[in-house]
Short mmCIF file of C-alpha atoms in Angstrom, two decimals:
data_model
loop_
_atom_site.label_atom_id
_atom_site.label_comp_id
_atom_site.label_asym_id
_atom_site.label_seq_id
_atom_site.Cartn_x
_atom_site.Cartn_y
_atom_site.Cartn_z
CA UNK X 1348 4.98 -5.32 20.43
CA UNK X 1349 6.29 -8.60 18.99
CA UNK X 1350 2.77 -10.08 18.65
CA UNK X 1351 1.28 -7.03 16.94
CA UNK X 1352 0.35 -7.09 13.27
CA UNK X 1353 0.87 -3.40 12.67
CA UNK X 1354 -0.29 -3.39 9.06
CA UNK X 1355 -3.66 -4.78 10.12
CA UNK X 1356 -3.77 -2.52 13.19
CA UNK X 1357 -3.11 0.70 11.26
CA UNK X 1358 -5.57 -0.19 8.50
CA UNK X 1359 -8.32 -0.88 11.04
CA UNK X 1360 -8.10 2.63 12.52
CA UNK X 1361 -10.35 4.08 9.79
CA UNK X 1362 -13.22 2.20 11.48
CA UNK X 1363 -12.45 3.47 15.00
CA UNK X 1364 -14.85 6.45 14.79
CA UNK X 1365 -17.67 3.99 14.08
CA UNK X 1366 -16.65 1.74 16.99
CA UNK X 1367 -16.38 4.75 19.28
CA UNK X 1368 -20.09 5.31 18.76
CA UNK X 1369 -20.83 1.64 19.47
CA UNK X 1370 -18.63 1.77 22.56
CA UNK X 1371 -20.57 4.74 23.94
CA UNK X 1372 -23.91 3.02 23.34
CA UNK X 1373 -22.84 -0.33 24.82
CA UNK X 1374 -21.23 1.16 27.91
CA UNK X 1375 -23.99 3.65 28.72
CA UNK X 1376 -25.23 2.85 32.22
CA UNK X 1377 -22.52 0.26 32.92
CA UNK X 1378 -21.11 2.09 35.96
CA UNK X 1379 -23.14 0.02 38.42
CA UNK X 1380 -22.67 -3.30 36.62
CA UNK X 1381 -19.05 -3.94 37.54
CA UNK X 1382 -18.61 -2.26 40.94
CA UNK X 1383 -17.11 -5.26 42.71
CA UNK X 1384 -14.92 -6.35 39.80
CA UNK X 1385 -13.52 -2.86 39.23
CA UNK X 1386 -12.87 -2.33 42.93
CA UNK X 1387 -10.65 -5.43 42.84
CA UNK X 1388 -8.88 -4.29 39.67
CA UNK X 1389 -8.32 -0.75 40.99
CA UNK X 1390 -7.01 -1.94 44.34
CA UNK X 1391 -4.57 -4.37 42.72
CA UNK X 1392 -3.38 -2.16 39.85
CA UNK X 1393 -3.99 1.48 40.80
CA UNK X 1394 -3.32 1.44 44.54
CA UNK X 1395 -7.00 2.05 45.28
CA UNK X 1396 -7.23 5.31 43.30
CA UNK X 1397 -10.73 5.64 41.89
CA UNK X 1398 -9.79 7.84 38.91
CA UNK X 1399 -9.99 4.77 36.69
CA UNK X 1400 -13.34 3.45 37.94
CA UNK X 1401 -15.57 4.73 35.10
CA UNK X 1402 -13.05 3.65 32.48
CA UNK X 1403 -12.76 0.25 34.18
CA UNK X 1404 -16.54 -0.31 34.04
CA UNK X 1405 -16.79 0.78 30.39
CA UNK X 1406 -13.93 -1.49 29.34
CA UNK X 1407 -15.48 -4.43 31.21
CA UNK X 1408 -18.84 -3.87 29.45
CA UNK X 1409 -17.21 -3.78 26.02
CA UNK X 1410 -15.19 -6.92 26.76
CA UNK X 1411 -18.46 -8.68 27.59
CA UNK X 1412 -19.92 -7.41 24.30
CA UNK X 1413 -16.99 -8.90 22.37
CA UNK X 1414 -17.18 -12.19 24.27
CA UNK X 1415 -20.38 -13.20 22.47
CA UNK X 1416 -19.22 -12.14 19.01
CA UNK X 1417 -18.08 -14.80 16.54
CA UNK X 1418 -14.57 -14.43 15.17
CA UNK X 1419 -14.60 -12.10 12.18
CA UNK X 1420 -12.70 -9.22 10.63
CA UNK X 1421 -15.01 -6.77 12.38
CA UNK X 1422 -14.41 -8.41 15.77
CA UNK X 1423 -10.66 -8.19 15.19
CA UNK X 1424 -11.03 -4.49 14.34
CA UNK X 1425 -13.08 -3.91 17.50
CA UNK X 1426 -10.39 -5.64 19.55
CA UNK X 1427 -7.82 -3.27 18.04
CA UNK X 1428 -10.06 -0.36 18.98
CA UNK X 1429 -10.52 -1.63 22.55
CA UNK X 1430 -6.78 -2.12 22.99
CA UNK X 1431 -6.17 1.46 21.85
CA UNK X 1432 -8.96 2.62 24.18
CA UNK X 1433 -7.38 0.91 27.21
CA UNK X 1434 -3.97 2.42 26.40
CA UNK X 1435 -5.59 5.83 25.95
CA UNK X 1436 -7.50 5.69 29.26
CA UNK X 1437 -4.37 4.66 31.16
CA UNK X 1438 -2.31 7.45 29.55
CA UNK X 1439 -4.94 10.00 30.61
CA UNK X 1440 -4.03 9.26 34.24
CA UNK X 1441 -0.60 10.79 33.48
CA UNK X 1442 1.27 8.51 35.82
CA UNK X 1443 4.69 7.53 34.51
CA UNK X 1444 4.64 4.29 36.48
CA UNK X 1445 1.66 3.12 34.41
CA UNK X 1446 3.32 3.81 31.08
CA UNK X 1447 5.10 0.49 30.53
CA UNK X 1448 4.59 -3.11 29.42
CA UNK X 1449 4.62 -4.59 32.94
CA UNK X 1450 1.78 -2.40 34.19
CA UNK X 1451 -0.33 -3.09 31.12
CA UNK X 1452 0.12 -6.86 31.50
CA UNK X 1453 -0.88 -6.53 35.15
CA UNK X 1454 -4.05 -4.66 34.17
CA UNK X 1455 -5.00 -7.24 31.52
CA UNK X 1456 -4.46 -10.00 34.06
CA UNK X 1457 -6.79 -8.12 36.43
CA UNK X 1458 -9.55 -8.20 33.82
CA UNK X 1459 -8.75 -11.86 33.17
CA UNK X 1460 -9.19 -12.68 36.85
CA UNK X 1461 -12.28 -10.60 37.64
CA UNK X 1462 -14.06 -10.06 34.29
CA UNK X 1463 -13.06 -12.00 31.16
CA UNK X 1464 -9.80 -13.12 29.55
CA UNK X 1465 -9.22 -10.49 26.88
CA UNK X 1466 -6.34 -12.44 25.33
CA UNK X 1467 -8.68 -15.36 24.60
CA UNK X 1468 -11.53 -13.17 23.35
CA UNK X 1469 -9.32 -11.12 21.02
CA UNK X 1470 -6.42 -13.56 20.45
CA UNK X 1471 -4.02 -10.93 19.07
CA UNK X 1472 -3.08 -7.24 19.09
CA UNK X 1473 -3.70 -6.93 22.82
CA UNK X 1474 -0.85 -5.25 24.63
CA UNK X 1475 0.99 -2.10 25.54
CA UNK X 1476 1.38 0.47 22.75
CA UNK X 1477 4.65 2.35 23.00
CA UNK X 1478 4.54 6.12 22.63
CA UNK X 1479 5.56 6.19 18.95
CA UNK X 1480 2.99 3.64 17.77
CA UNK X 1481 0.28 5.09 20.01
CA UNK X 1482 0.78 8.57 18.50
CA UNK X 1483 0.63 7.19 14.95
CA UNK X 1484 -2.64 5.39 15.72
CA UNK X 1485 -3.93 8.54 17.39
CA UNK X 1486 -3.15 10.62 14.30
CA UNK X 1487 -4.92 8.16 12.00
CA UNK X 1488 -7.87 8.20 14.39
CA UNK X 1489 -8.02 12.01 14.28
CA UNK X 1490 -7.75 11.99 10.48
CA UNK X 1491 -10.73 9.69 10.02
CA UNK X 1492 -12.82 11.25 12.79
CA UNK X 1493 -12.71 14.63 11.04
CA UNK X 1494 -12.86 13.20 7.52
CA UNK X 1495 -15.95 11.11 8.32
CA UNK X 1496 -17.55 14.16 9.87
CA UNK X 1497 -17.12 15.98 6.56
CA UNK X 1498 -18.39 13.08 4.46
CA UNK X 1499 -21.35 12.36 6.75
CA UNK X 1500 -22.27 15.56 8.59
CA UNK X 1501 -24.46 15.16 11.65
CA UNK X 1502 -28.21 15.41 11.16
CA UNK X 1503 -28.26 18.45 13.45
CA UNK X 1504 -26.12 20.58 11.12
CA UNK X 1505 -26.40 18.88 7.69
CA UNK X 1506 -23.52 21.12 6.61
CA UNK X 1507 -19.97 19.95 5.94
CA UNK X 1508 -17.34 22.01 7.74
CA UNK X 1509 -14.20 22.72 5.70
CA UNK X 1510 -12.11 22.55 8.87
CA UNK X 1511 -12.94 18.83 8.88
CA UNK X 1512 -10.93 18.59 5.66
CA UNK X 1513 -8.15 21.03 6.55
CA UNK X 1514 -7.23 19.31 9.83
CA UNK X 1515 -6.85 15.76 8.40
CA UNK X 1516 -4.77 17.09 5.50
CA UNK X 1517 -2.50 18.98 7.91
CA UNK X 1518 -1.93 15.78 9.92
CA UNK X 1519 -1.29 13.86 6.70
CA UNK X 1520 1.22 16.39 5.41
CA UNK X 1521 3.20 16.49 8.66
CA UNK X 1522 4.14 12.82 8.19
CA UNK X 1523 6.05 13.32 4.94
CA UNK X 1524 9.34 12.98 6.82
CA UNK X 1525 8.01 9.97 8.73
CA UNK X 1526 7.70 8.06 5.46
CA UNK X 1527 11.13 8.79 3.99
CA UNK X 1528 12.42 5.34 4.99
CA UNK X 1529 11.03 1.80 5.28
CA UNK X 1530 10.88 1.80 9.09
CA UNK X 1531 7.30 3.10 9.10
CA UNK X 1532 6.10 1.32 5.97
CA UNK X 1533 2.87 -0.07 7.47
CA UNK X 1534 1.88 3.31 8.85
CA UNK X 1535 2.63 5.04 5.55
CA UNK X 1536 0.49 2.55 3.63
CA UNK X 1537 -2.39 3.39 5.98
CA UNK X 1538 -1.80 7.10 5.29
CA UNK X 1539 -1.83 6.37 1.58
CA UNK X 1540 -5.19 4.65 1.98
CA UNK X 1541 -6.53 7.89 3.42
CA UNK X 1542 -5.09 9.74 0.43
CA UNK X 1543 -7.06 7.42 -1.85
CA UNK X 1544 -10.25 8.01 0.17
CA UNK X 1545 -9.63 11.75 -0.08
CA UNK X 1546 -9.07 11.71 -3.85
CA UNK X 1547 -12.21 9.59 -4.33
CA UNK X 1548 -14.44 12.45 -3.17
CA UNK X 1549 -12.25 15.32 -4.36
CA UNK X 1550 -15.15 16.67 -6.46
CA UNK X 1551 -17.31 17.12 -3.36
CA UNK X 1552 -14.37 18.55 -1.41
CA UNK X 1553 -13.49 21.19 -4.02
CA UNK X 1554 -17.14 22.12 -4.51
CA UNK X 1555 -17.64 22.83 -0.81
CA UNK X 1556 -14.13 24.01 0.11
CA UNK X 1557 -12.49 26.12 -2.59
CA UNK X 1558 -9.14 26.33 -0.78
CA UNK X 1559 -8.80 22.58 -0.16
CA UNK X 1560 -5.81 20.76 -1.62
CA UNK X 1561 -6.77 19.01 -4.85
CA UNK X 1562 -4.01 16.42 -4.71
CA UNK X 1563 -2.18 14.76 -1.81
CA UNK X 1564 1.32 13.45 -2.35
CA UNK X 1565 1.65 9.69 -2.00
CA UNK X 1566 4.01 8.48 0.74
CA UNK X 1567 4.26 4.91 -0.55
CA UNK X 1568 7.75 4.43 -1.93
CA UNK X 1569 8.43 3.35 -5.51
CA UNK X 1570 9.45 -0.20 -6.29
CA UNK X 1571 13.06 -1.09 -5.52
CA UNK X 1572 14.05 -1.39 -9.20
CA UNK X 1573 12.65 2.04 -10.06
CA UNK X 1574 14.39 3.61 -7.07
CA UNK X 1575 17.72 2.11 -8.17
CA UNK X 1576 17.28 3.51 -11.67
CA UNK X 1577 16.53 6.96 -10.26
CA UNK X 1578 19.56 6.76 -7.99
CA UNK X 1579 21.79 5.84 -10.93
CA UNK X 1580 20.37 8.74 -12.89
CA UNK X 1581 21.03 11.15 -10.01
CA UNK X 1582 24.61 9.93 -9.89
CA UNK X 1583 25.12 10.58 -13.60
CA UNK X 1584 23.52 14.00 -13.20
CA UNK X 1585 25.95 14.91 -10.43
CA UNK X 1586 28.91 13.74 -12.51
CA UNK X 1587 27.71 15.86 -15.42
CA UNK X 1588 27.29 18.85 -13.13
CA UNK X 1589 31.00 18.84 -12.36
CA UNK X 1590 31.69 19.99 -15.93
CA UNK X 1591 30.78 23.25 -17.64
CA UNK X 1592 27.03 22.62 -17.60
CA UNK X 1593 24.89 25.09 -15.63
CA UNK X 1594 22.58 24.16 -12.77
CA UNK X 1595 19.41 24.83 -14.75
CA UNK X 1596 20.59 22.52 -17.54
CA UNK X 1597 21.37 19.78 -15.04
CA UNK X 1598 17.97 19.99 -13.46
CA UNK X 1599 16.17 20.04 -16.79
CA UNK X 1600 18.03 17.10 -18.31
CA UNK X 1601 17.98 15.06 -15.12
CA UNK X 1602 14.30 15.74 -14.61
CA UNK X 1603 13.59 14.64 -18.17
CA UNK X 1604 15.64 11.51 -17.62
CA UNK X 1605 13.68 10.75 -14.43
CA UNK X 1606 10.40 11.08 -16.30
CA UNK X 1607 11.71 8.69 -18.94
CA UNK X 1608 12.72 6.16 -16.29
CA UNK X 1609 9.32 6.33 -14.61
CA UNK X 1610 7.51 6.06 -17.93
CA UNK X 1611 9.67 3.11 -18.98
CA UNK X 1612 9.07 1.32 -15.70
CA UNK X 1613 5.31 1.82 -16.04
CA UNK X 1614 5.36 0.79 -19.72
CA UNK X 1615 7.07 -2.56 -19.14
CA UNK X 1616 3.79 -4.37 -18.59
CA UNK X 1617 2.35 -2.83 -21.74
CA UNK X 1618 5.31 -4.00 -23.84
CA UNK X 1619 4.90 -7.52 -22.49
CA UNK X 1620 1.23 -7.48 -23.48
CA UNK X 1621 2.08 -6.26 -27.01
CA UNK X 1622 4.64 -9.05 -27.33
CA UNK X 1623 2.03 -11.58 -26.32
CA UNK X 1624 -0.42 -10.18 -28.91
CA UNK X 1625 2.19 -10.49 -31.70
CA UNK X 1626 2.91 -14.06 -30.72
CA UNK X 1627 -0.80 -14.88 -30.84
CA UNK X 1628 -1.15 -13.41 -34.36
CA UNK X 1629 1.87 -15.36 -35.60
CA UNK X 1630 0.45 -18.61 -34.26
CA UNK X 1631 -2.94 -17.93 -35.90
CA UNK X 1632 -1.42 -17.19 -39.34
CA UNK X 1633 0.79 -20.25 -39.16
CA UNK X 1634 -2.22 -22.41 -38.33
CA UNK X 1635 -4.14 -21.07 -41.35
CA UNK X 1636 -1.24 -21.84 -43.70
CA UNK X 1637 -0.89 -25.36 -42.37
CA UNK X 1638 -4.63 -26.05 -42.74
CA UNK X 1639 -4.68 -24.66 -46.30
CA UNK X 1640 -1.72 -26.80 -47.35
CA UNK X 1641 -3.20 -29.89 -45.74
CA UNK X 1642 -6.54 -29.36 -47.52
CA UNK X 1643 -4.82 -29.02 -50.91
CA UNK X 1644 -2.77 -32.19 -50.43
CA UNK X 1645 -5.85 -34.15 -49.32
CA UNK X 1646 -7.77 -32.98 -52.40
CA UNK X 1647 -4.94 -33.73 -54.83
CA UNK X 1648 -3.40 -36.95 -53.60
CA UNK X 1649 -5.94 -38.79 -51.42
CA UNK X 1650 -9.34 -40.54 -51.98
CA UNK X 1651 -10.94 -37.46 -50.50
CA UNK X 1652 -10.20 -35.63 -53.79
CA UNK X 1653 -11.70 -38.36 -56.00
CA UNK X 1654 -14.84 -38.28 -53.84
CA UNK X 1655 -15.13 -34.48 -53.86
CA UNK X 1656 -14.57 -33.83 -57.60
CA UNK X 1657 -17.81 -35.53 -58.82
CA UNK X 1658 -19.77 -33.61 -56.19
CA UNK X 1659 -18.36 -30.31 -57.45
CA UNK X 1660 -19.11 -31.17 -61.10
CA UNK X 1661 -22.68 -32.26 -60.23
CA UNK X 1662 -23.29 -28.97 -58.38
CA UNK X 1663 -21.95 -26.99 -61.35
CA UNK X 1664 -24.36 -28.80 -63.74
CA UNK X 1665 -27.29 -28.14 -61.43
CA UNK X 1666 -26.34 -24.48 -61.29
CA UNK X 1667 -26.25 -24.22 -65.14
CA UNK X 1668 -29.65 -25.90 -65.38
CA UNK X 1669 -31.14 -23.45 -62.88
CA UNK X 1670 -29.79 -20.51 -64.93
CA UNK X 1671 -31.49 -21.88 -68.07
CA UNK X 1672 -34.81 -22.21 -66.22
CA UNK X 1673 -34.57 -18.61 -65.05
CA UNK X 1674 -33.98 -17.35 -68.61
CA UNK X 1675 -37.11 -19.15 -69.80
CA UNK X 1676 -39.23 -16.93 -67.53
CA UNK X 1677 -37.85 -13.77 -69.20
CA UNK X 1678 -38.15 -14.46 -72.98
CA UNK X 1679 -38.31 -10.77 -73.94
CA UNK X 1680 -35.25 -9.71 -72.07
CA UNK X 1681 -33.10 -9.48 -75.22
CA UNK X 1682 -35.89 -7.65 -77.12
CA UNK X 1683 -36.18 -5.14 -74.36
CA UNK X 1684 -32.52 -4.50 -74.65
CA UNK X 1685 -32.85 -3.84 -78.39
CA UNK X 1686 -35.84 -1.52 -77.86
CA UNK X 1687 -33.75 0.58 -75.57
CA UNK X 1688 -31.04 0.85 -78.20
CA UNK X 1689 -33.60 1.98 -80.88
CA UNK X 1690 -35.33 4.47 -78.61
CA UNK X 1691 -35.41 8.09 -79.76
CA UNK X 1692 -33.83 9.02 -76.48
CA UNK X 1693 -30.83 6.90 -77.24
CA UNK X 1694 -28.28 9.55 -78.14
CA UNK X 1695 -25.09 8.34 -79.73
CA UNK X 1696 -21.84 9.99 -78.78
CA UNK X 1697 -18.91 9.92 -81.19
#
């Protein structure tokens, strides 16, 4: 398993149900296409037992399909699927002597010799999956097979079955203990991706399945700094508990402290942004003061001022002249004002 990129492998499993359908279409009718090649492989790897013949032909057909595909993310995902498929087909034979790295390498070499070199076509993530990793991939596969069935029901039924939500959630929940340490980090991130997919369509889920869980607990661990703060807080809570304080008080105060720690850790980025905003405002105000001072000094003590003053005075004279011209067009304006004062409706208040 040294050459496996497990994070990529686990995250590609969500596409396995799609590739299963492609596999079935591509391999339909392939039984007679690889008779000679599979006879050689079976005789060299399976002691002539024909139980693997159909699987051998299907795998050979899919390898040929991949051979003509350009390198891409999808091709890499299909290679991951095929590798899981080969491991799965071998495990179905339930022969302990097949369940090891040496046998798997022998089988891949058989395909290399008589069909195509799978290690060249796929380049990585081709190899024996130990029992633990195989079961994790299998669980992710089951999760997405049922989940996709709920999201996209078959045209024959057109009805989403709530069991297709219950089963994936049950598998998800059983792995809570699996994710309590960093050993299975890549797998737990893949589980968390399913949680996100689940929460994305929670409205549809709750509408169709009233008893479905509305929220799935995240199995991705907190950042290291936040975990350390929580651990320190737990320690102080335990020390306080050794005094006269009751259990309920300890839980309440410690829980409140935990919430504060989590809120503080999440608010750090916000405080940094506020600090940046204050700095920006300070710089802007300082710039305005500097420009104002510089303008005043230029006006008062440089040739710029002597050039600007006559322009200002000339504009003021032109403005006064325009006001006089306007008044000439309204000669009776003062008389009108007096008429209003002498009007019989002009009531004086004392």
